[in-house]
């Protein structure tokens, strides 16, 4: 499901003319980037090109480390022009940067290469004038794009909603409009972002930038819906997507968001089950929400939860947050965790249950003698009062350990 090499929308002819005219007046290179520091359009250069500019022109986008460096200067929160300091290690010359805003929204960044910071007042005035025209043009183009995309977002909301009637209507409209083909397989991915220090609108821009490359891939067609703290990607395909494909896709989305957003955003991703086409996409969506919750609660998932890999966690995570607390831990397990040597006994119990009660395999995994294992298991039974040869007792302890994994912190001792 590899995405196409995604670039920001190529600048219109009107934007290109504005950039070229300004560059000719200044005799300096000028570039327009989107709010994620992705290339939109650029003037010809005047012998002031640096390695960063050359790579951006060749690749159509800046390297991730350059994007992060520029965003770390706080440009997404700038309301007036300033200089982005050069960085020799990155091959970046100093740039004069103008935030392109309209009605408070950041539309992009206009940058002028100025290694010596020697722009004159008349030059900065010319930059300000052209920047206002560029912002107006970008705003007009954005309104047009938003108008085209709003219908698709409404249809996506309908096809993933709770009403069977609304789902059926939205599904038919999606197929009739050609937004998606009538493919036999569907999967929904949900991305959630924690409240962060990012300026208003930047999270939505970042989510869109990370996901839009997956609206059409080699093997899938998709629709994307973005809100201030969450994004939804619905993909349909002729062949059922393999787990490794979805894992790789998820890793690229998380990597992109780590580039575009501050670490406080802590994005997590949930992959739903592989449904039977558009008609079953709403089921995959609900599962994706559960998988995202797992990714938030379980660090070992590395921020990506997959419904089809959650096992019994998928059931436990149906519980509301207020109910998913330490009171769910069975008393025998709480007693064990609070006993002397509880951590070692918990490790033994966990290994024993994971190996289906097999003494040889458990002893081998723990690298201890079977006599030592029998001794530990007797201790566990004495402390908990449960019989490890009894299936129901083993289930109580196993589910208790799974609940503890979801809680993410040690249980209180008795």
XYZ file of C-alpha atoms in Angstrom:
414
model
C 0.000 0.000 0.000
C 2.949 2.307 -0.588
C 1.821 5.873 -1.165
C 2.849 7.944 -4.110
C 5.760 10.278 -3.464
C 3.678 13.103 -2.118
C 4.434 16.756 -2.641
C 2.394 19.742 -1.565
C 0.027 20.995 -4.253
C 2.083 22.482 -7.053
C 1.722 26.229 -7.160
C -0.644 27.750 -9.668
C 0.508 29.838 -12.612
C -0.615 32.973 -10.723
C 1.555 32.107 -7.715
C 4.521 31.295 -9.930
C 4.294 34.688 -11.639
C 4.224 36.517 -8.299
C 7.291 34.607 -7.090
C 9.254 35.189 -10.301
C 8.470 38.920 -10.326
C 9.607 39.339 -6.721
C 12.803 37.333 -7.300
C 13.653 39.457 -10.362
C 13.228 42.651 -8.357
C 15.362 41.403 -5.467
C 17.880 39.404 -7.523
C 17.490 36.716 -4.857
C 15.924 33.247 -4.787
C 12.333 33.132 -3.549
C 10.321 30.068 -2.572
C 6.816 29.380 -1.259
C 6.292 26.430 1.076
C 3.107 25.178 2.669
C 2.703 25.278 6.498
C 4.540 21.930 6.700
C 7.549 23.414 4.863
C 6.763 21.412 1.731
C 7.654 22.918 -1.604
C 4.883 24.707 -3.554
C 6.759 26.869 -6.049
C 10.128 28.534 -6.500
C 11.791 31.207 -8.575
C 14.884 30.719 -10.669
C 18.016 31.141 -8.576
C 20.663 33.840 -8.660
C 23.770 31.969 -7.605
C 22.506 31.866 -4.022
C 21.260 28.283 -4.043
C 22.324 26.048 -1.145
C 22.239 22.224 -0.812
C 18.806 22.393 0.828
C 17.333 24.349 -2.091
C 18.867 22.018 -4.659
C 17.561 18.879 -2.922
C 14.101 20.408 -2.527
C 13.924 21.232 -6.232
C 15.073 17.752 -7.219
C 12.888 15.861 -4.753
C 9.922 18.209 -4.695
C 10.130 18.359 -0.900
C 12.608 19.134 1.836
C 14.284 16.455 3.927
C 12.543 15.595 7.211
C 15.397 17.037 9.270
C 15.119 20.358 7.417
C 11.366 20.477 7.955
C 11.799 19.790 11.652
C 14.563 22.380 11.943
C 12.429 25.102 10.368
C 9.325 24.224 12.373
C 11.382 24.212 15.565
C 12.056 27.908 14.949
C 8.365 28.456 15.702
C 7.474 29.735 12.222
C 3.974 28.246 12.461
C 3.268 30.793 15.210
C 4.903 33.800 13.586
C 2.675 36.739 12.756
C 5.389 38.900 11.281
C 8.491 38.277 9.150
C 11.789 37.181 10.615
C 15.026 35.392 9.799
C 15.520 31.645 9.973
C 19.130 31.202 10.951
C 21.300 29.165 8.611
C 22.725 25.819 9.643
C 25.996 24.755 8.043
C 25.594 21.136 9.153
C 22.291 20.937 7.282
C 23.507 22.923 4.278
C 20.985 25.687 4.951
C 21.626 29.371 4.306
C 19.828 32.041 6.317
C 16.393 32.891 4.964
C 14.038 35.809 5.439
C 10.674 34.187 6.186
C 7.233 35.746 5.846
C 4.245 33.858 7.330
C 1.449 33.975 4.754
C -1.762 34.458 6.700
C -5.355 35.205 5.832
C -8.044 35.687 8.459
C -5.623 34.369 11.062
C -4.924 31.099 9.267
C -1.403 30.164 8.209
C -1.484 29.349 4.490
C 2.217 28.978 3.860
C 5.676 30.511 4.147
C 7.415 32.813 1.691
C 11.196 32.617 2.001
C 13.935 34.743 0.503
C 17.524 33.540 0.662
C 19.528 36.212 2.500
C 22.767 34.791 3.942
C 23.997 38.188 5.129
C 20.653 39.468 6.462
C 21.277 42.545 4.311
C 17.787 43.175 2.990
C 17.117 46.901 2.701
C 13.907 48.592 3.910
C 12.740 48.985 0.324
C 13.359 45.285 -0.317
C 11.428 44.182 2.776
C 8.620 46.527 1.763
C 8.493 44.908 -1.677
C 8.455 41.464 -0.037
C 5.578 42.512 2.236
C 3.540 43.798 -0.707
C 4.006 40.675 -2.786
C 3.411 38.458 0.253
C -0.014 40.043 0.716
C -0.871 39.241 -2.901
C 0.455 35.692 -2.538
C -1.622 35.129 0.619
C -4.758 36.403 -1.118
C -4.167 34.095 -4.087
C -3.499 31.076 -1.862
C -6.623 31.797 0.176
C -8.784 31.916 -2.940
C -7.324 28.618 -4.167
C -7.818 27.030 -0.748
C -11.492 28.003 -0.656
C -11.945 26.296 -4.008
C -10.183 23.145 -2.781
C -12.216 23.110 0.447
C -15.471 23.375 -1.482
C -14.517 20.336 -3.547
C -13.449 18.344 -0.499
C -16.372 19.112 1.829
C -18.760 16.810 -0.029
C -16.304 13.904 0.195
C -15.884 14.468 3.947
C -19.646 14.460 4.487
C -20.015 11.233 2.525
C -17.209 9.604 4.511
C -18.909 10.602 7.755
C -22.165 9.107 6.485
C -20.726 5.783 5.351
C -18.984 5.314 8.734
C -21.944 6.461 10.850
C -24.400 4.544 13.017
C -27.518 4.910 10.849
C -27.956 2.015 8.380
C -30.061 4.226 6.123
C -27.501 7.046 6.055
C -24.734 4.508 5.399
C -26.584 3.040 2.435
C -27.268 6.466 0.925
C -23.653 7.633 1.420
C -22.305 4.398 -0.024
C -24.373 4.760 -3.178
C -23.381 8.413 -3.600
C -19.693 7.543 -3.208
C -19.970 4.883 -5.903
C -22.108 7.020 -8.234
C -19.709 9.980 -7.965
C -16.674 7.805 -8.627
C -14.970 8.873 -5.400
C -14.246 5.211 -4.666
C -14.630 2.038 -6.726
C -16.915 -0.820 -5.681
C -14.022 -2.888 -4.305
C -14.520 -6.057 -2.204
C -12.244 -5.046 0.685
C -12.156 -2.028 2.994
C -10.090 -0.940 5.984
C -10.293 2.168 8.151
C -7.346 3.805 9.886
C -7.825 6.359 12.668
C -5.098 8.773 13.783
C -5.464 10.586 17.098
C -3.330 13.455 18.388
C -3.054 14.567 22.010
C -3.573 18.218 22.988
C -0.237 19.893 22.281
C 1.623 23.181 22.043
C 0.979 23.448 18.320
C -0.760 26.627 17.092
C -4.421 26.391 16.005
C -4.808 24.714 12.647
C -1.304 23.247 12.502
C -2.440 19.810 13.686
C -5.100 19.599 10.977
C -2.565 20.641 8.356
C -0.122 18.005 9.622
C -2.750 15.247 9.668
C -3.804 16.075 6.136
C -0.193 16.162 4.993
C 0.571 12.780 6.553
C -2.486 11.009 5.143
C -3.289 12.538 1.774
C -0.585 10.530 0.013
C -2.600 7.386 0.797
C -5.798 8.513 -0.911
C -4.534 6.701 -3.992
C -1.800 4.074 -3.870
C -0.739 1.176 -6.071
C -3.297 -1.109 -4.450
C -5.938 1.104 -2.803
C -8.262 4.077 -3.263
C -9.146 6.179 -0.249
C -10.987 9.092 1.339
C -9.657 11.247 4.188
C -11.485 13.267 6.827
C -9.562 15.563 9.192
C -10.633 17.365 12.379
C -8.583 19.352 14.931
C -7.334 16.303 16.851
C -8.160 13.301 14.665
C -8.090 12.002 11.115
C -9.836 9.085 9.425
C -8.595 7.261 6.345
C -10.919 4.844 4.517
C -9.255 2.659 1.900
C -10.848 0.141 -0.455
C -8.930 -2.372 -2.543
C -9.353 -5.395 -4.785
C -7.120 -7.642 -2.668
C -7.309 -7.884 1.114
C -4.470 -5.700 2.468
C -1.697 -7.678 4.119
C -0.709 -6.896 7.708
C 2.833 -5.975 6.702
C 1.503 -3.467 4.146
C -0.674 -1.760 6.743
C 2.152 -1.828 9.287
C 4.504 -0.134 6.828
C 1.839 2.434 5.918
C 1.229 3.199 9.590
C 4.930 3.625 10.262
C 5.177 6.192 7.453
C 2.195 8.132 8.804
C 3.649 8.239 12.318
C 7.057 9.232 10.953
C 5.513 12.097 8.979
C 3.586 13.362 12.007
C 6.738 13.216 14.121
C 8.340 15.474 11.516
C 5.467 17.939 11.289
C 4.428 18.136 14.960
C 6.006 18.775 18.331
C 6.619 15.673 20.477
C 3.799 16.746 22.820
C 1.282 15.823 20.096
C 2.131 12.116 20.657
C 0.104 10.748 17.704
C -1.263 7.204 17.870
C -2.837 5.160 15.115
C -5.492 2.444 15.064
C -6.129 0.023 12.188
C -9.571 -1.566 11.952
C -10.441 -5.050 10.774
C -10.457 -5.793 7.057
C -14.100 -5.402 6.106
C -16.179 -6.605 3.185
C -16.164 -3.463 1.080
C -17.860 -0.123 1.738
C -20.881 -1.759 3.336
C -18.712 -3.029 6.205
C -16.449 0.026 6.542
C -18.379 1.305 9.574
C -17.448 -1.883 11.469
C -13.778 -1.384 10.629
C -14.071 2.209 11.833
C -15.335 1.152 15.272
C -12.535 -1.384 15.521
C -9.974 1.236 14.520
C -11.096 3.438 17.427
C -10.519 0.533 19.819
C -7.110 -0.164 18.258
C -6.123 3.493 18.663
C -7.103 3.281 22.318
C -4.848 0.255 22.666
C -1.987 2.157 21.055
C -2.432 4.966 23.592
C -2.510 2.626 26.583
C 0.121 0.051 25.568
C 3.633 1.464 24.930
C 4.830 -1.879 23.561
C 2.644 -1.318 20.479
C 4.862 1.637 19.534
C 1.870 3.904 18.884
C 0.201 1.644 16.300
C -2.667 -0.668 17.261
C -4.080 -3.243 14.842
C -7.491 -4.702 15.683
C -6.599 -8.049 14.149
C -3.581 -8.382 16.449
C -5.226 -7.282 19.720
C -6.622 -10.671 20.742
C -8.348 -10.528 24.138
C -7.337 -6.864 24.526
C -9.970 -6.049 21.907
C -12.636 -7.268 24.353
C -11.195 -5.559 27.438
C -10.882 -2.255 25.590
C -14.642 -2.158 25.049
C -14.870 -1.081 28.682
C -15.219 2.685 29.220
C -12.255 4.555 30.674
C -13.900 5.083 34.041
C -14.376 1.317 34.417
C -10.929 0.308 33.171
C -9.070 0.801 36.430
C -7.266 -1.207 39.100
C -10.522 -2.338 40.703
C -10.783 -4.831 37.812
C -7.682 -6.691 39.006
C -8.769 -9.954 40.676
C -8.016 -10.013 44.398
C -5.797 -13.146 44.123
C -3.586 -11.355 41.606
C -3.423 -8.221 43.754
C -2.336 -10.375 46.660
C 0.377 -11.995 44.537
C 1.706 -8.662 43.300
C 1.920 -7.370 46.862
C 3.720 -10.428 48.227
C 7.458 -10.703 48.823
C 9.077 -11.615 45.520
C 5.879 -10.665 43.712
C 7.658 -9.363 40.609
C 9.528 -12.638 40.094
C 6.382 -14.679 40.727
C 4.394 -12.488 38.319
C 7.027 -13.111 35.641
C 6.823 -16.851 36.314
C 3.025 -16.877 36.231
C 2.914 -14.841 33.026
C 5.394 -17.156 31.291
C 3.567 -20.279 32.526
C 0.222 -19.011 31.191
C 1.696 -17.826 27.886
C 3.098 -21.320 27.335
C -0.299 -22.948 28.005
C 0.854 -24.465 31.295
C 3.711 -26.448 29.741
C 6.354 -27.098 32.383
C 9.196 -27.936 29.932
C 8.614 -24.868 27.722
C 8.137 -22.518 30.686
C 11.333 -23.724 32.396
C 13.248 -23.330 29.140
C 11.900 -19.814 28.560
C 12.763 -18.739 32.125
C 16.087 -20.593 31.973
C 15.512 -22.267 35.333
C 15.427 -25.901 36.476
C 12.054 -27.601 36.528
C 12.367 -28.142 40.273
C 12.681 -24.363 40.739
C 9.668 -23.802 38.506
C 7.538 -26.267 40.503
C 8.572 -24.469 43.692
C 7.539 -21.072 42.301
C 4.212 -22.401 41.024
C 3.447 -23.850 44.491
C 4.213 -20.419 45.973
C 1.815 -18.787 43.505
C -0.951 -21.231 44.412
C -0.402 -20.756 48.153
C -0.440 -16.947 47.887
C -3.429 -16.688 45.534
C -5.433 -19.630 46.840
C -6.061 -20.703 43.245
C -5.375 -24.015 41.517
C -3.223 -23.627 38.388
C -4.477 -27.007 37.154
C -8.001 -25.572 37.040
C -8.889 -23.799 33.767
C -11.204 -21.204 35.333
C -8.578 -20.190 37.912
C -5.947 -19.826 35.210
C -8.342 -17.688 33.169
C -8.920 -15.347 36.132
C -5.178 -14.792 36.542
C -4.514 -14.479 32.813
C -7.231 -11.863 32.319
C -6.008 -10.075 35.422
C -2.538 -9.795 33.920
C -4.025 -8.487 30.671
C -5.939 -5.802 32.577
C -2.744 -4.843 34.367
C -1.009 -4.444 31.001
C -3.710 -1.963 29.951
C -3.434 0.044 33.155
C 0.202 0.805 32.452
C 1.218 1.194 36.095
C 1.945 -1.097 39.047
C -1.019 -2.296 41.023
C -1.326 -1.159 44.647
C -0.195 -3.683 47.207
C -2.454 -5.175 49.858
